[in-house]
Amino acid sequence: MTNKRFVLSTMLMLTVVLFFACSKSDDDPNDNNPSGTDEFKKGMLVNYADNIIIPGYTDFIAKMDLLEAAVNAFLDNPSAATRDAVKAPFKTAYLAFENVSMPYFGPAAALQLNSYVNTFPPATSKIEAGVASGTYNFTQPGISDSLQGLPALDYLLFSDNAVEKFTTDTHAANRKKYVRDVMDRIATLSGNALSQWNSSYRTTFVNSLKTDVGSSIGSIVNQLAFEMDALKGPRIGYPFGKQSNGIVFADKAEAYFSGISGDLAVANLTALKNYYTGASGDGIADYLVLLKKEQLNTDVLAQFDIAINALKAIPAPLSAAFTGSPATVEEAYKQIQKLLTLLKTDVASATGVQITYMDNDGD
């Protein structure tokens, strides 16, 4: 009898434990993988792949094709008029790249696409040395990053006396070849990234349903934080003097020579909001709601808008505003910092994602 009571009591206790365990799995707002979320996460990742990332690469490549046509027209007949005709497609292509800067994982990371396409500021003296000698290598990681990509085009096409350097300069022919080689390099890298997304990597990406290191969701959250750190640092803070005791280095800003730094910063943050929300489909914002983190999501969305508006308030060009309107830049910097903290700390914690990249400015 005693043994029977023990068995019944044990079974009852196990039933209660299992009931509360199941309830916790289904209802605990601190559970990062509640029951029934796999279907949601799969749909969310399909949305990212099919409606944001792949179309983003497709659009960037199309915009680069238009830029290439304008650049070739300039190189074939260098003049102020043909160079001016390059400005609009250059800006359009650079803005389009901001839409694919965020998914720097998978194919892009393997190809080091971001490093080769948008490392700024460009190493102008080394670019000039390569033009003069006609010898350069664009495939050396960490060495050739600042010799190529959109920042190199920004310098070569829009720096002082750029038109004359393609006509009367001793190395004009080498300079034309350098520009065409930079264009070809961008086309090759972006084409390879898109090809991999359209083949095997898409399947890998949409079926990675965990949030651990290397997972698709983990990569998205990490990159949201990383891009925010890049906006706070290289795009705004560094040229503004945040790491140089207030000494401004305006020429270190993204796209300094074409004067579109501010437009790119707004485009970058707008693209990050698009990735956060999932645009017209489910995104990290909806995932937070699923995890019962509605208030955090509301706070993040509000801060995105505040930071974007603060960037838009900076008078163009951004490089001049560093000294001409420092209070406005400072306000934007502070709002970016607040958004960075929300994404890097609160969103990462809520989704159970470990931030794995290392920044170098102490936060």
Short mmCIF file of C-alpha atoms in Angstrom, two decimals:
data_model
loop_
_atom_site.label_atom_id
_atom_site.label_comp_id
_atom_site.label_asym_id
_atom_site.label_seq_id
_atom_site.Cartn_x
_atom_site.Cartn_y
_atom_site.Cartn_z
CA MET A 1 0.00 0.00 0.00
CA THR A 2 2.79 2.31 0.90
CA ASN A 3 4.53 1.52 -2.37
CA LYS A 4 1.28 2.17 -4.27
CA ARG A 5 0.83 5.54 -2.60
CA PHE A 6 4.44 6.39 -3.38
CA VAL A 7 3.95 5.50 -7.03
CA LEU A 8 0.70 7.51 -7.26
CA SER A 9 2.26 10.46 -5.47
CA THR A 10 5.29 10.30 -7.71
CA MET A 11 3.13 10.13 -10.82
CA LEU A 12 1.10 13.11 -9.59
CA MET A 13 4.22 15.10 -8.92
CA LEU A 14 5.62 14.27 -12.35
CA THR A 15 2.32 15.30 -13.93
CA VAL A 16 2.42 18.64 -12.13
CA VAL A 17 6.06 19.19 -13.07
CA LEU A 18 5.39 18.34 -16.71
CA PHE A 19 2.33 20.61 -16.74
CA PHE A 20 4.28 23.58 -15.46
CA ALA A 21 7.24 22.77 -17.69
CA CYS A 22 4.97 22.77 -20.73
CA SER A 23 3.27 25.95 -19.54
CA LYS A 24 6.63 27.66 -19.18
CA SER A 25 7.69 26.55 -22.65
CA ASP A 26 4.52 27.98 -24.14
CA ASP A 27 4.03 31.12 -22.08
CA ASP A 28 7.23 32.31 -20.46
CA PRO A 29 8.13 35.65 -22.02
CA ASN A 30 11.78 34.99 -21.17
CA ASP A 31 11.81 31.78 -23.24
CA ASN A 32 13.64 32.56 -26.47
CA ASN A 33 12.20 29.57 -28.31
CA PRO A 34 8.61 29.05 -27.15
CA SER A 35 6.62 26.23 -28.63
CA GLY A 36 5.33 26.85 -32.13
CA THR A 37 7.88 29.47 -33.18
CA ASP A 38 9.78 27.41 -35.74
CA GLU A 39 7.12 27.97 -38.38
CA PHE A 40 7.22 31.71 -37.68
CA LYS A 41 11.02 31.83 -37.83
CA LYS A 42 11.08 29.90 -41.10
CA GLY A 43 8.62 32.35 -42.64
CA MET A 44 10.59 35.29 -41.29
CA LEU A 45 13.83 34.03 -42.80
CA VAL A 46 12.14 33.34 -46.14
CA ASN A 47 10.94 36.94 -46.07
CA TYR A 48 14.46 38.21 -45.40
CA ALA A 49 15.94 36.10 -48.19
CA ASP A 50 13.29 36.52 -50.89
CA ASN A 51 11.97 40.01 -50.23
CA ILE A 52 14.91 41.95 -48.84
CA ILE A 53 18.37 40.44 -49.33
CA ILE A 54 18.19 38.88 -52.79
CA PRO A 55 16.24 41.84 -54.26
CA GLY A 56 18.77 44.14 -52.58
CA TYR A 57 21.70 42.52 -54.38
CA THR A 58 19.75 42.46 -57.64
CA ASP A 59 19.00 46.17 -57.33
CA PHE A 60 22.59 47.07 -56.44
CA ILE A 61 23.93 45.17 -59.47
CA ALA A 62 21.40 46.89 -61.74
CA LYS A 63 22.40 50.30 -60.35
CA MET A 64 26.08 49.45 -60.84
CA ASP A 65 25.36 48.58 -64.49
CA LEU A 66 23.91 52.07 -64.97
CA LEU A 67 26.91 53.59 -63.22
CA GLU A 68 29.29 51.60 -65.41
CA ALA A 69 27.64 52.96 -68.56
CA ALA A 70 28.02 56.54 -67.32
CA VAL A 71 31.61 55.97 -66.20
CA ASN A 72 32.56 54.42 -69.53
CA ALA A 73 31.04 57.41 -71.35
CA PHE A 74 33.21 59.68 -69.20
CA LEU A 75 36.37 57.63 -69.69
CA ASP A 76 35.84 57.50 -73.45
CA ASN A 77 35.41 61.27 -73.59
CA PRO A 78 36.61 62.92 -70.37
CA SER A 79 35.06 66.34 -69.81
CA ALA A 80 33.32 68.28 -67.10
CA ALA A 81 29.97 67.45 -68.69
CA THR A 82 30.52 63.70 -68.96
CA ARG A 83 31.93 63.59 -65.44
CA ASP A 84 28.94 65.51 -64.09
CA ALA A 85 26.72 62.91 -65.76
CA VAL A 86 28.34 60.31 -63.49
CA LYS A 87 27.25 62.01 -60.26
CA ALA A 88 23.61 60.89 -60.20
CA PRO A 89 24.18 57.19 -61.04
CA PHE A 90 27.12 57.11 -58.62
CA LYS A 91 24.94 58.37 -55.80
CA THR A 92 22.13 55.97 -56.75
CA ALA A 93 24.50 52.99 -56.79
CA TYR A 94 26.12 53.95 -53.48
CA LEU A 95 22.71 54.36 -51.84
CA ALA A 96 21.73 50.93 -53.18
CA PHE A 97 24.79 49.39 -51.55
CA GLU A 98 23.59 50.60 -48.16
CA ASN A 99 20.69 48.14 -48.60
CA VAL A 100 23.06 45.16 -48.86
CA SER A 101 25.69 46.27 -46.38
CA MET A 102 23.68 44.72 -43.51
CA PRO A 103 23.67 40.99 -44.50
CA TYR A 104 27.44 40.69 -44.11
CA PHE A 105 27.33 36.97 -43.41
CA GLY A 106 27.21 33.85 -45.56
CA PRO A 107 28.41 34.63 -49.12
CA ALA A 108 29.20 38.30 -48.42
CA ALA A 109 31.41 37.41 -45.45
CA ALA A 110 33.16 34.62 -47.34
CA LEU A 111 33.86 37.00 -50.23
CA GLN A 112 34.69 39.88 -47.82
CA LEU A 113 32.37 41.91 -50.02
CA ASN A 114 31.83 44.83 -47.63
CA SER A 115 35.53 45.23 -46.98
CA TYR A 116 36.39 45.30 -50.66
CA VAL A 117 33.41 47.39 -51.78
CA ASN A 118 33.13 49.99 -49.00
CA THR A 119 36.26 50.44 -46.90
CA PHE A 120 36.64 54.16 -46.31
CA PRO A 121 38.44 56.47 -46.29
CA PRO A 122 40.29 55.38 -49.43
CA ALA A 123 44.08 55.18 -49.30
CA THR A 124 44.58 57.98 -51.81
CA SER A 125 48.38 57.95 -51.85
CA LYS A 126 48.44 54.21 -52.48
CA ILE A 127 45.81 54.55 -55.19
CA GLU A 128 47.94 57.20 -56.89
CA ALA A 129 50.98 54.92 -56.59
CA GLY A 130 49.02 52.13 -58.26
CA VAL A 131 47.90 54.45 -61.04
CA ALA A 132 51.44 55.68 -61.61
CA SER A 133 52.99 52.21 -61.72
CA GLY A 134 50.08 50.44 -63.38
CA THR A 135 50.60 47.66 -60.84
CA TYR A 136 48.14 46.82 -58.07
CA ASN A 137 46.49 43.81 -56.47
CA PHE A 138 42.87 43.98 -55.34
CA THR A 139 42.75 40.53 -53.72
CA GLN A 140 44.84 41.03 -50.59
CA PRO A 141 42.59 41.06 -47.50
CA GLY A 142 43.36 43.88 -45.11
CA ILE A 143 45.90 45.36 -47.52
CA SER A 144 44.00 46.19 -50.68
CA ASP A 145 40.61 46.99 -49.08
CA SER A 146 41.12 50.76 -49.21
CA LEU A 147 42.46 50.72 -52.78
CA GLN A 148 39.17 49.79 -54.40
CA GLY A 149 35.41 49.79 -54.19
CA LEU A 150 33.03 52.71 -54.11
CA PRO A 151 35.33 54.89 -51.95
CA ALA A 152 38.10 54.55 -54.56
CA LEU A 153 35.67 55.61 -57.26
CA ASP A 154 34.56 58.50 -55.07
CA TYR A 155 38.15 59.74 -54.95
CA LEU A 156 39.13 59.01 -58.54
CA LEU A 157 36.04 60.58 -60.08
CA PHE A 158 35.26 63.48 -57.75
CA SER A 159 38.45 64.75 -56.13
CA ASP A 160 39.97 68.07 -57.13
CA ASN A 161 41.14 68.26 -60.75
CA ALA A 162 39.77 64.79 -61.41
CA VAL A 163 38.79 65.56 -65.01
CA GLU A 164 42.26 66.88 -65.88
CA LYS A 165 43.87 63.75 -64.45
CA PHE A 166 41.98 61.70 -67.06
CA THR A 167 43.06 63.96 -69.94
CA THR A 168 46.37 65.78 -69.58
CA ASP A 169 48.01 63.75 -66.82
CA THR A 170 50.96 61.55 -67.75
CA HIS A 171 49.20 58.52 -66.28
CA ALA A 172 45.75 59.23 -67.73
CA ALA A 173 45.60 55.86 -69.52
CA ASN A 174 46.56 54.01 -66.33
CA ARG A 175 43.96 55.97 -64.38
CA LYS A 176 41.22 54.94 -66.82
CA LYS A 177 42.28 51.31 -66.54
CA TYR A 178 42.32 51.54 -62.74
CA VAL A 179 38.74 52.84 -62.68
CA ARG A 180 37.55 50.10 -65.03
CA ASP A 181 39.30 47.45 -62.93
CA VAL A 182 37.61 48.80 -59.79
CA MET A 183 34.24 48.62 -61.53
CA ASP A 184 34.90 45.05 -62.69
CA ARG A 185 35.93 44.03 -59.19
CA ILE A 186 32.69 45.33 -57.66
CA ALA A 187 30.66 43.59 -60.36
CA THR A 188 32.43 40.28 -59.80
CA LEU A 189 32.05 40.30 -56.01
CA SER A 190 28.40 41.37 -55.97
CA GLY A 191 27.53 38.95 -58.77
CA ASN A 192 29.13 36.06 -56.89
CA ALA A 193 27.26 36.96 -53.70
CA LEU A 194 23.91 37.05 -55.51
CA SER A 195 24.66 33.79 -57.31
CA GLN A 196 25.32 32.01 -54.00
CA TRP A 197 22.14 33.42 -52.45
CA ASN A 198 20.15 32.22 -55.45
CA SER A 199 21.57 28.71 -55.13
CA SER A 200 22.54 26.71 -52.06
CA TYR A 201 22.94 29.43 -49.44
CA ARG A 202 19.30 30.48 -49.48
CA THR A 203 18.29 26.97 -48.42
CA THR A 204 20.89 26.99 -45.65
CA PHE A 205 19.77 30.41 -44.46
CA VAL A 206 16.01 29.78 -44.28
CA ASN A 207 16.44 26.44 -42.50
CA SER A 208 18.66 27.79 -39.73
CA LEU A 209 16.03 28.21 -37.02
CA LYS A 210 18.11 28.48 -33.84
CA THR A 211 19.52 31.66 -32.34
CA ASP A 212 22.98 30.40 -31.45
CA VAL A 213 26.29 31.64 -32.86
CA GLY A 214 26.34 31.32 -36.63
CA SER A 215 22.57 30.90 -36.96
CA SER A 216 20.61 33.09 -39.36
CA ILE A 217 18.77 34.96 -36.61
CA GLY A 218 21.99 35.29 -34.64
CA SER A 219 23.70 36.71 -37.72
CA ILE A 220 20.91 39.20 -38.39
CA VAL A 221 20.88 40.54 -34.83
CA ASN A 222 24.69 40.70 -34.75
CA GLN A 223 24.79 42.60 -38.02
CA LEU A 224 22.12 45.05 -36.92
CA ALA A 225 24.33 45.90 -33.95
CA PHE A 226 27.51 45.88 -36.03
CA GLU A 227 26.09 48.28 -38.62
CA MET A 228 24.91 50.56 -35.83
CA ASP A 229 28.43 50.53 -34.40
CA ALA A 230 29.77 51.41 -37.86
CA LEU A 231 27.27 54.27 -38.16
CA LYS A 232 28.22 55.57 -34.71
CA GLY A 233 31.94 55.14 -35.36
CA PRO A 234 33.38 55.31 -38.91
CA ARG A 235 30.41 57.09 -40.49
CA ILE A 236 29.78 59.76 -37.85
CA GLY A 237 31.89 59.59 -34.71
CA TYR A 238 35.39 59.14 -36.10
CA PRO A 239 35.36 62.02 -38.61
CA PHE A 240 33.51 64.12 -36.02
CA GLY A 241 36.45 63.74 -33.64
CA LYS A 242 35.01 61.33 -31.09
CA GLN A 243 38.25 59.36 -30.96
CA SER A 244 40.64 62.23 -31.60
CA ASN A 245 39.97 64.59 -28.69
CA GLY A 246 37.52 66.65 -30.70
CA ILE A 247 39.79 67.12 -33.70
CA VAL A 248 37.62 66.80 -36.81
CA PHE A 249 38.79 64.73 -39.77
CA ALA A 250 36.07 65.56 -42.28
CA ASP A 251 37.92 63.90 -45.15
CA LYS A 252 37.59 60.55 -43.38
CA ALA A 253 33.82 60.54 -43.90
CA GLU A 254 32.13 58.07 -46.22
CA ALA A 255 31.97 59.45 -49.80
CA TYR A 256 33.72 62.67 -48.79
CA PHE A 257 34.70 63.71 -52.32
CA SER A 258 31.23 63.46 -53.84
CA GLY A 259 29.68 65.12 -50.79
CA ILE A 260 26.95 62.53 -50.22
CA SER A 261 28.03 61.35 -46.75
CA GLY A 262 24.83 62.51 -45.07
CA ASP A 263 22.59 60.87 -47.67
CA LEU A 264 24.44 57.60 -47.20
CA ALA A 265 24.12 57.76 -43.40
CA VAL A 266 20.35 58.27 -43.66
CA ALA A 267 20.09 55.48 -46.25
CA ASN A 268 22.12 53.14 -44.05
CA LEU A 269 19.95 53.70 -40.97
CA THR A 270 16.75 53.50 -43.02
CA ALA A 271 17.93 50.17 -44.43
CA LEU A 272 18.65 48.92 -40.91
CA LYS A 273 15.12 49.80 -39.86
CA ASN A 274 13.87 47.91 -42.90
CA TYR A 275 15.83 44.83 -41.81
CA TYR A 276 14.63 45.20 -38.24
CA THR A 277 10.95 45.37 -39.22
CA GLY A 278 11.16 42.88 -42.07
CA ALA A 279 9.70 45.53 -44.41
CA SER A 280 6.37 44.20 -45.69
CA GLY A 281 6.84 40.80 -44.00
CA ASP A 282 7.87 39.43 -40.63
CA GLY A 283 11.15 40.56 -39.12
CA ILE A 284 12.97 40.81 -35.81
CA ALA A 285 10.36 43.33 -34.67
CA ASP A 286 7.60 40.73 -35.07
CA TYR A 287 9.78 38.09 -33.42
CA LEU A 288 10.05 40.31 -30.33
CA VAL A 289 6.27 40.62 -30.22
CA LEU A 290 6.03 36.83 -30.42
CA LEU A 291 8.39 36.66 -27.46
CA LYS A 292 6.09 39.06 -25.56
CA LYS A 293 8.59 41.91 -25.76
CA GLU A 294 6.11 44.41 -27.17
CA GLN A 295 7.39 47.38 -25.18
CA LEU A 296 10.97 46.78 -26.26
CA ASN A 297 9.85 46.62 -29.87
CA THR A 298 7.90 49.86 -29.47
CA ASP A 299 10.97 51.54 -27.94
CA VAL A 300 13.24 50.36 -30.75
CA LEU A 301 10.87 51.49 -33.50
CA ALA A 302 10.49 54.91 -31.88
CA GLN A 303 14.27 55.28 -31.51
CA PHE A 304 14.83 54.35 -35.15
CA ASP A 305 12.58 57.24 -36.18
CA ILE A 306 14.20 59.65 -33.74
CA ALA A 307 17.70 58.77 -34.97
CA ILE A 308 16.74 58.94 -38.66
CA ASN A 309 15.16 62.36 -38.18
CA ALA A 310 18.22 63.54 -36.27
CA LEU A 311 20.43 62.53 -39.18
CA LYS A 312 18.13 64.22 -41.66
CA ALA A 313 18.38 67.43 -39.62
CA ILE A 314 22.12 67.70 -40.29
CA PRO A 315 22.73 70.22 -43.10
CA ALA A 316 24.55 68.93 -46.18
CA PRO A 317 27.30 68.21 -46.72
CA LEU A 318 27.89 66.21 -43.57
CA SER A 319 31.64 66.80 -43.79
CA ALA A 320 31.09 70.56 -43.43
CA ALA A 321 28.50 70.10 -40.67
CA PHE A 322 31.11 68.50 -38.41
CA THR A 323 32.46 72.01 -37.82
CA GLY A 324 29.61 74.16 -39.13
CA SER A 325 26.73 72.56 -37.17
CA PRO A 326 28.40 70.51 -34.42
CA ALA A 327 25.40 70.62 -32.06
CA THR A 328 23.18 69.05 -34.71
CA VAL A 329 25.73 66.34 -35.40
CA GLU A 330 26.15 65.74 -31.67
CA GLU A 331 22.41 65.25 -31.26
CA ALA A 332 22.34 62.69 -34.07
CA TYR A 333 25.33 60.94 -32.54
CA LYS A 334 23.57 60.67 -29.16
CA GLN A 335 20.39 59.27 -30.71
CA ILE A 336 22.41 56.72 -32.67
CA GLN A 337 24.12 55.68 -29.45
CA LYS A 338 20.74 55.12 -27.77
CA LEU A 339 19.56 52.96 -30.65
CA LEU A 340 22.81 51.02 -30.65
CA THR A 341 22.35 50.19 -26.96
CA LEU A 342 18.80 48.98 -27.54
CA LEU A 343 19.84 46.69 -30.40
CA LYS A 344 23.16 45.49 -29.07
CA THR A 345 22.02 44.88 -25.50
CA ASP A 346 18.25 44.64 -25.16
CA VAL A 347 17.26 43.07 -28.48
CA ALA A 348 20.16 40.63 -28.36
CA SER A 349 19.20 39.58 -24.82
CA ALA A 350 15.51 39.26 -25.65
CA THR A 351 16.18 37.04 -28.66
CA GLY A 352 18.84 34.96 -26.90
CA VAL A 353 21.53 36.06 -29.35
CA GLN A 354 25.15 36.40 -28.30
CA ILE A 355 26.93 39.42 -29.76
CA THR A 356 30.12 37.92 -31.16
CA TYR A 357 31.84 40.76 -32.99
CA MET A 358 34.28 43.04 -31.20
CA ASP A 359 34.19 46.81 -31.53
CA ASN A 360 37.13 49.02 -30.63
CA ASP A 361 35.60 52.02 -28.94
CA GLY A 362 34.80 50.61 -25.53
CA ASP A 363 31.04 50.07 -25.72
#
